XYZ file of C-alpha atoms in Angstrom:
384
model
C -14.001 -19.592 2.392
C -12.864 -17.819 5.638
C -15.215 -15.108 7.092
C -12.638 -13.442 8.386
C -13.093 -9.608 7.727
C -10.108 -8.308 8.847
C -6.814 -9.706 8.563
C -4.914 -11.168 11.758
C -1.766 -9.259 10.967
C -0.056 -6.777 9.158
C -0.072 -3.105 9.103
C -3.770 -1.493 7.585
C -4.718 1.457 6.740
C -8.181 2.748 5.711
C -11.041 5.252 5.716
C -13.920 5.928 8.278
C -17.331 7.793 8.079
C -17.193 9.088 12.285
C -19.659 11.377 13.518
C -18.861 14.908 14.324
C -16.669 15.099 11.236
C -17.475 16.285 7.423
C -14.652 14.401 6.366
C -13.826 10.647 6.446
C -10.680 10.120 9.011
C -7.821 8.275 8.338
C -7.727 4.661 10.686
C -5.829 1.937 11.156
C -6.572 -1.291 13.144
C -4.867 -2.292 16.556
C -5.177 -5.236 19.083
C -8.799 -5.556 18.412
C -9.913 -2.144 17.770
C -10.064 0.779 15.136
C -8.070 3.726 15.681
C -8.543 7.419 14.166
C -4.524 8.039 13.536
C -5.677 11.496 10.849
C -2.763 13.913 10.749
C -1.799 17.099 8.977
C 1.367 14.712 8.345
C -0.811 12.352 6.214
C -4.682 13.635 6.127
C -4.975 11.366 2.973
C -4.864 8.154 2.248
C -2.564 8.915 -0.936
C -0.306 11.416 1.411
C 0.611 8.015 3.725
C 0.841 6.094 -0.091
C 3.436 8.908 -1.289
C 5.588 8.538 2.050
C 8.960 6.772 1.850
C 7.988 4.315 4.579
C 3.928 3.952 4.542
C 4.078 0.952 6.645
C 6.826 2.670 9.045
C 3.999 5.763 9.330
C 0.946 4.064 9.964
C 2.461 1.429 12.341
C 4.112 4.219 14.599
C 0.877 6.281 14.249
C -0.671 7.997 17.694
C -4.620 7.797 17.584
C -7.423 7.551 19.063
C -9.599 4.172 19.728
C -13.210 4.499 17.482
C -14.511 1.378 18.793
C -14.206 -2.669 18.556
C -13.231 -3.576 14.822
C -15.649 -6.089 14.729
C -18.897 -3.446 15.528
C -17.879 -1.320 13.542
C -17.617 -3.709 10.300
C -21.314 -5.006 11.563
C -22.009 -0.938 11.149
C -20.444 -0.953 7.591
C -23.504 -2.656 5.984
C -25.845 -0.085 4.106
C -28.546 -1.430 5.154
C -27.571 -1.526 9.044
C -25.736 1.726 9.556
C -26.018 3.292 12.410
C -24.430 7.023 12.206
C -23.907 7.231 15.631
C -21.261 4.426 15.155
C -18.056 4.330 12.531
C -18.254 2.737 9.299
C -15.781 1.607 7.040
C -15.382 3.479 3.767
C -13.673 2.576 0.456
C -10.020 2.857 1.661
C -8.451 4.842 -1.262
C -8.806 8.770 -1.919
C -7.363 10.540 -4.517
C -5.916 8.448 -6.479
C -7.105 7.294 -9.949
C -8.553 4.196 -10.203
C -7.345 1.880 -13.395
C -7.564 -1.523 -14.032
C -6.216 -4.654 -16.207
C -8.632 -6.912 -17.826
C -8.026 -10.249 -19.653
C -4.696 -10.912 -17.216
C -6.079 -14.635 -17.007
C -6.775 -17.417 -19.603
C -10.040 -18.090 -17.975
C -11.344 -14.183 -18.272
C -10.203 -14.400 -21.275
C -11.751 -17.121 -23.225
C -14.744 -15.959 -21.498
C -14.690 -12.328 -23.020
C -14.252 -14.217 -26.814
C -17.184 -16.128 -25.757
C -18.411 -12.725 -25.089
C -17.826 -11.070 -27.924
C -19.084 -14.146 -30.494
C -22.312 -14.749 -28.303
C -22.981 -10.802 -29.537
C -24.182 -10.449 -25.456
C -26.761 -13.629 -25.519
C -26.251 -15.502 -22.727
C -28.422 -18.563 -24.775
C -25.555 -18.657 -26.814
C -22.424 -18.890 -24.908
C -22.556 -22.829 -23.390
C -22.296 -24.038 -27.026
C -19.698 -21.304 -28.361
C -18.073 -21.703 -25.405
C -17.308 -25.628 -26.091
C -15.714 -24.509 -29.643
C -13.613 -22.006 -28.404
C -12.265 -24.337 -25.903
C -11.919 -27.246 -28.554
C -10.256 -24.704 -30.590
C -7.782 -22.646 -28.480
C -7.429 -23.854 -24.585
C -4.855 -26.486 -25.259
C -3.191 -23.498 -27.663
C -3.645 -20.634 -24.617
C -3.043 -22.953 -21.642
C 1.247 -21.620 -21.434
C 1.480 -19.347 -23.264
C 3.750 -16.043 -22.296
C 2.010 -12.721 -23.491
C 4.062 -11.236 -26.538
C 6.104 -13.717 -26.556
C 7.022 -15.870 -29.737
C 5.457 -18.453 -29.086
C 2.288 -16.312 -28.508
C 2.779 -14.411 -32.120
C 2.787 -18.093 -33.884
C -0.731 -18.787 -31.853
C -2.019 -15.703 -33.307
C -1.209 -16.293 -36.629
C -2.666 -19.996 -36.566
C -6.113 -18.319 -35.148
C -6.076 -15.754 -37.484
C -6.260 -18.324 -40.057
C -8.913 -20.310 -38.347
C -10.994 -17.339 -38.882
C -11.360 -17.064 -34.405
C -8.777 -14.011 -33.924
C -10.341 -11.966 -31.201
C -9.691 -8.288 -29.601
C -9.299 -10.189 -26.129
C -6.858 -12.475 -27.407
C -4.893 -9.758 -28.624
C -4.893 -8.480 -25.189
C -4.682 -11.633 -24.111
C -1.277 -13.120 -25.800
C -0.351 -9.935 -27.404
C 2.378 -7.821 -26.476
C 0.038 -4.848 -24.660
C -1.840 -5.408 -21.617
C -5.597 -3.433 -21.198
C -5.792 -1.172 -18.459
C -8.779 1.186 -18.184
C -9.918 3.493 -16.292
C -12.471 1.805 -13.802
C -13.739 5.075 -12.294
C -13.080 8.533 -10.821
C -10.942 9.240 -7.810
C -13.506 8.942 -5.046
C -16.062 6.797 -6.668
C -15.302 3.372 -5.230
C -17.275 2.062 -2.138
C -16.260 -0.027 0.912
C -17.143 -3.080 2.802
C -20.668 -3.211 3.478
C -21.849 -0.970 0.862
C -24.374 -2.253 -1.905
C -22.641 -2.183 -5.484
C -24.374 -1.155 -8.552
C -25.803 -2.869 -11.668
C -26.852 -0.566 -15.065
C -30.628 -1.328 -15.190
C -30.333 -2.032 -18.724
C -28.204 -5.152 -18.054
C -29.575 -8.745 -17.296
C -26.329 -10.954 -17.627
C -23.733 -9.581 -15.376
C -21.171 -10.808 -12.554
C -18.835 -10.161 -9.984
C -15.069 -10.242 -10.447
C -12.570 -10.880 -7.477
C -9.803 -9.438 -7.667
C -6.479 -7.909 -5.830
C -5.927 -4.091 -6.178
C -2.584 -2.852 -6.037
C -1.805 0.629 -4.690
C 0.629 2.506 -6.555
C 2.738 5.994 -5.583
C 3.315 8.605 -8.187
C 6.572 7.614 -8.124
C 5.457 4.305 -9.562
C 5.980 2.249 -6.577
C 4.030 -0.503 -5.137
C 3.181 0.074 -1.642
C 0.427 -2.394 -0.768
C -2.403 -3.902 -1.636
C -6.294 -4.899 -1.161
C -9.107 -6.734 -2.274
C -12.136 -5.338 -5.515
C -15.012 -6.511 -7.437
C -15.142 -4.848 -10.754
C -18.149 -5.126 -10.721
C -19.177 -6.254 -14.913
C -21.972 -6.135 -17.212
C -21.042 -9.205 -19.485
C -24.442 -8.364 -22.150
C -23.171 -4.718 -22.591
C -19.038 -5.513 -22.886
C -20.497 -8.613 -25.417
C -22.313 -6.442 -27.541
C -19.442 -4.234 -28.351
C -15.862 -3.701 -26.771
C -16.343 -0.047 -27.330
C -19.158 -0.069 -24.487
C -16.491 -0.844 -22.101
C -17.517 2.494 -20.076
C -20.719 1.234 -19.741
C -19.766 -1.877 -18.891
C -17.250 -0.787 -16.429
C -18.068 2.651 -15.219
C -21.382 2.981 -13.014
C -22.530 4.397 -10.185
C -21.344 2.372 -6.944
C -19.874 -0.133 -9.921
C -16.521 -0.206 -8.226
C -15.551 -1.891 -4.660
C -12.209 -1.533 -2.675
C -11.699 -2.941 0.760
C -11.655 -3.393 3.462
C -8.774 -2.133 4.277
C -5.129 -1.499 2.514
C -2.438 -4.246 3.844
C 0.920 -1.909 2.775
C 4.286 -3.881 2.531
C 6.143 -3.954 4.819
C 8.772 -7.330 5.794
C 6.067 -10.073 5.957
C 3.755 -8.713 3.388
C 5.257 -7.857 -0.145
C 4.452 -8.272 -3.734
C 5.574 -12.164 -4.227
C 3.072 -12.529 -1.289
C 0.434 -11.018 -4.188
C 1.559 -13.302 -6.777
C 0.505 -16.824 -4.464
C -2.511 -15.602 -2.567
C -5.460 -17.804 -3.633
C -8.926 -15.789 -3.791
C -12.349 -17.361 -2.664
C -15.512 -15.477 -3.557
C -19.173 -16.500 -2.894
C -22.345 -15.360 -4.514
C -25.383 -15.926 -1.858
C -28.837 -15.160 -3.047
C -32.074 -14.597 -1.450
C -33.260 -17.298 -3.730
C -30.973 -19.831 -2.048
C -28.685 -20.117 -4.934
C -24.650 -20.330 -3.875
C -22.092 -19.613 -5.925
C -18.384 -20.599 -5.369
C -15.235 -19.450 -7.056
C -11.671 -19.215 -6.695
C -8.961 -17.012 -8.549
C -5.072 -18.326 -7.987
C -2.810 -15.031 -8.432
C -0.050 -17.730 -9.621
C -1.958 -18.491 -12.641
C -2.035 -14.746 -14.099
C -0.759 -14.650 -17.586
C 1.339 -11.063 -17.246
C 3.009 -10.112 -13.760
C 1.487 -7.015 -11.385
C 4.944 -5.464 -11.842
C 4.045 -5.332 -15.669
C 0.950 -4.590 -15.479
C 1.904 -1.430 -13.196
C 4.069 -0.774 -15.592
C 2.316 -0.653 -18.577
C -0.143 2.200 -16.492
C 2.248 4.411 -14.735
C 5.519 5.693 -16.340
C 6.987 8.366 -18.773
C 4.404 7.407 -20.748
C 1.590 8.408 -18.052
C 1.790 9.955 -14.970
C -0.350 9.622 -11.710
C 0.775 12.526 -9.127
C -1.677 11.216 -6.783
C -1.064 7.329 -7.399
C -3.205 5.188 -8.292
C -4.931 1.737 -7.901
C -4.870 -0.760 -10.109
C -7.580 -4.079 -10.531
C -5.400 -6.790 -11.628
C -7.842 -9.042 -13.296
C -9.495 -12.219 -12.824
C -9.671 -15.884 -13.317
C -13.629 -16.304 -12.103
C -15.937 -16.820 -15.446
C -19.030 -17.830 -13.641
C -21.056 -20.298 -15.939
C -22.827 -22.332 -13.399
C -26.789 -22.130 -14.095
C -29.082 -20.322 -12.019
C -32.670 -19.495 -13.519
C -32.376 -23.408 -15.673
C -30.622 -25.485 -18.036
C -28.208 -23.126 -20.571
C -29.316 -19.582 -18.862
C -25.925 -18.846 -17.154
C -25.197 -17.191 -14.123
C -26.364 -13.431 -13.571
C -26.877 -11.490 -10.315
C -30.537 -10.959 -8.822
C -30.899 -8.315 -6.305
C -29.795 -8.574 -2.675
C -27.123 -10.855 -3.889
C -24.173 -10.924 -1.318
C -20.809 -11.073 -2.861
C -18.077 -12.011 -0.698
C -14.249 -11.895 -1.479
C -11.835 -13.448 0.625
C -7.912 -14.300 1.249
C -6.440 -14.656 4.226
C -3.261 -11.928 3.805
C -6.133 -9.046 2.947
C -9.271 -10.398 4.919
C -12.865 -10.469 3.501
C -14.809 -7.652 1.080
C -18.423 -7.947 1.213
C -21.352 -5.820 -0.639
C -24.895 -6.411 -1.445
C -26.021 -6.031 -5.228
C -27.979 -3.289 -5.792
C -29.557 -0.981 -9.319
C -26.890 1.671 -9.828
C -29.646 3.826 -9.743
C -31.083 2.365 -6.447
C -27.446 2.538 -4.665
C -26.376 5.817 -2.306
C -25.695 8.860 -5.389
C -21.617 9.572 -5.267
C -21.873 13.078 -4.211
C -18.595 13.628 -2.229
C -16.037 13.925 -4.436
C -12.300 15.630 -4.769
C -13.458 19.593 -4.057
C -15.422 18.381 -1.233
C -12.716 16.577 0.680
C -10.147 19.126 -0.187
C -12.602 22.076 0.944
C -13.305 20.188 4.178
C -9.494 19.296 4.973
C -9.162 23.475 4.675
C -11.940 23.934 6.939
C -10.208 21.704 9.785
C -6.864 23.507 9.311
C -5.177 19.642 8.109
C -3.696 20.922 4.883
């Protein structure tokens, strides 16, 4: 996979912790380095999003140089920061942040396995060759909603397998959730959060869109939804848990916004790599291909955001996965689950490389700057 961080082109945007400020500053990357372009214009990463050119603003931006780009990603780490240096942040603010799950046959014959395995990992290698003997052939083109997808149902129905993911799966209604709170998600470098209580979990690459209030698609980055397979398994109505930790959520590491060389159909073909490196020496390797999503991003945004729902401050939007991981770590038929220090790396080359370092929820940095405190410090510095 390519360890590029940072993309070698189009027009980012993004979020900074710099010294001297309360408040993280608005940046965008140049020739090499990292500039500070914050502005009453645009203090906020979901003011540029609600702009009728985003890309036009941010690429005609004045600012002022922070430092190299490639320093201050080194700085980004938890575990290296320096505060006398900038560090990458998450690089969404206020909007909400919402995802789609089951968008992929893979994720989704994984989440029946899932949800018949009752969370025991011990279980899922030989339920998992049924449900392929029984459904993958079925599953493999099938258009969600469509015809075609209703007779599928009814044939699994009456082979006694009919699921709650494969109703999200092939029925006519996408999931979307809400993955956390505006201002929850962390950035490159951070360490992401597992619920103590879980011991079969995983990471899951994905692209996030980033979505006006109007509706409209302006760009797009990399996440891990971070996922506690044993808690989702047990019951689909522990989603929250499953879902909604502290540090559980990561974004970055920075947002590539449209413009004429970046656009959606560039979404729909990007290929994602992700690796799993553990202090224990185990690798992991994955790939998700965007072309092999069973509903399109423009539907899926869709189904969130419209008279139905509305986001005045955006929103962005996990578009699922294709990565199941079921290669064996601890021995024969024990699965794959994270062990601590685990470095999760996500990678394509139109959005660059989001890394993290897997960490307790309860051992990550608390979340304690949230909406009030950005809005009170914007105030204080006369940007609002």
């Amino acid at each position: 996979m390519s360890n590029a961080v940072v993309p070698s082109s189009g027009v980012l945007v993004g979020r900074a912790k710099v010294l001297g400020h309360a408040y993280p500053r608005i940046v965008t990357v140049r020739d090499g380095a990292v500039l500070d372009i914050t502005s009453k214009t645009a203090p906020t990463v979901r003011d540029i999003a609600e702009l009728e050119n985003p890309a036009g603003h941010v690429a005609d931006a004045t600012g002022t140089k922070l430092g190299d780009v490639n320093v201050i990603v080194a700085n980004s780490w938890a575990a290296k920061f320096d505060p006398t240096i900038p560090a990458l942040l998450s690089p969404i603010d206020l909007q909400a942040v919402k995802a789609s799950g089951v968008t992929f046959v893979a994720s989704l014959l994984e989440r029946v396995i899932e949800e018949q395995a009752k969370g025991d990992k011990a279980k899922a290698d030989a339920l998992r060759e049924d449900v392929l003997k029984l459904i993958g052939a079925d599953l493999s083109q099938i258009v969600p909603g469509s015809p075609a997808a209703m007779q599928v149902k009814e044939a699994l129905i009456a082979r006694g397998v009919w699921s709650q993911y494969l109703e999200v799966g092939i029925g006519p209604d996408a999931e979307i959730f809400t993955k956390g709170q505006p201002m929850s998600t962390v950035g490159f470098g951070a360490d992401v959060g597992l619920h103590p209580i879980s011991s079969w979990n995983n990471p899951e690459p994905e692209i996030v869109l980033v979505v006006s209030g109007a509706g409209r698609i302006v760009g797009a980055t990399l996440g891990n939804d971070v996922n506690l397979r044993d808690v989702e398994g047990r019951s689909a109505l522990l989603l929250g848990k499953a879902k909604d930790n502290n540090a559980s959520g990561s974004v970055g590491p920075f947002i590539r916004l449209f413009d004429g060389d970046f656009t959606i159909e560039t979404v729909k073909t990007a290929e994602l790599s992700m690796r799993v490196e553990g202090e224990d020496g185990f690798v992991l390797d994955g790939h998700s291909n965007m072309a092999k999503i069973s509903r399109t991003p423009e539907s899926l945004v869709e189904a969130t955001i419209g008279r139905h729902h509305q986001y005045p401050d955006g929103l962005v939007l996990y578009l699922g996965t294709m990565f199941a991981p079921v290669k064996d770590r601890d021995g024969p038929g024990k699965g794959f689950t994270h062990k601590m220090n685990d470095i999760v790396s996500i990678s394509t080359s139109s959005l660059g490389t989001l890394s993290n370092r897997v960490r307790l929820s309860t051992e990550c940095a608390p979340w304690t700057y949230g909406v009030s405190h950005l809005l009170r410090d914007l105030g204080k510095a006369d940007l609002l």
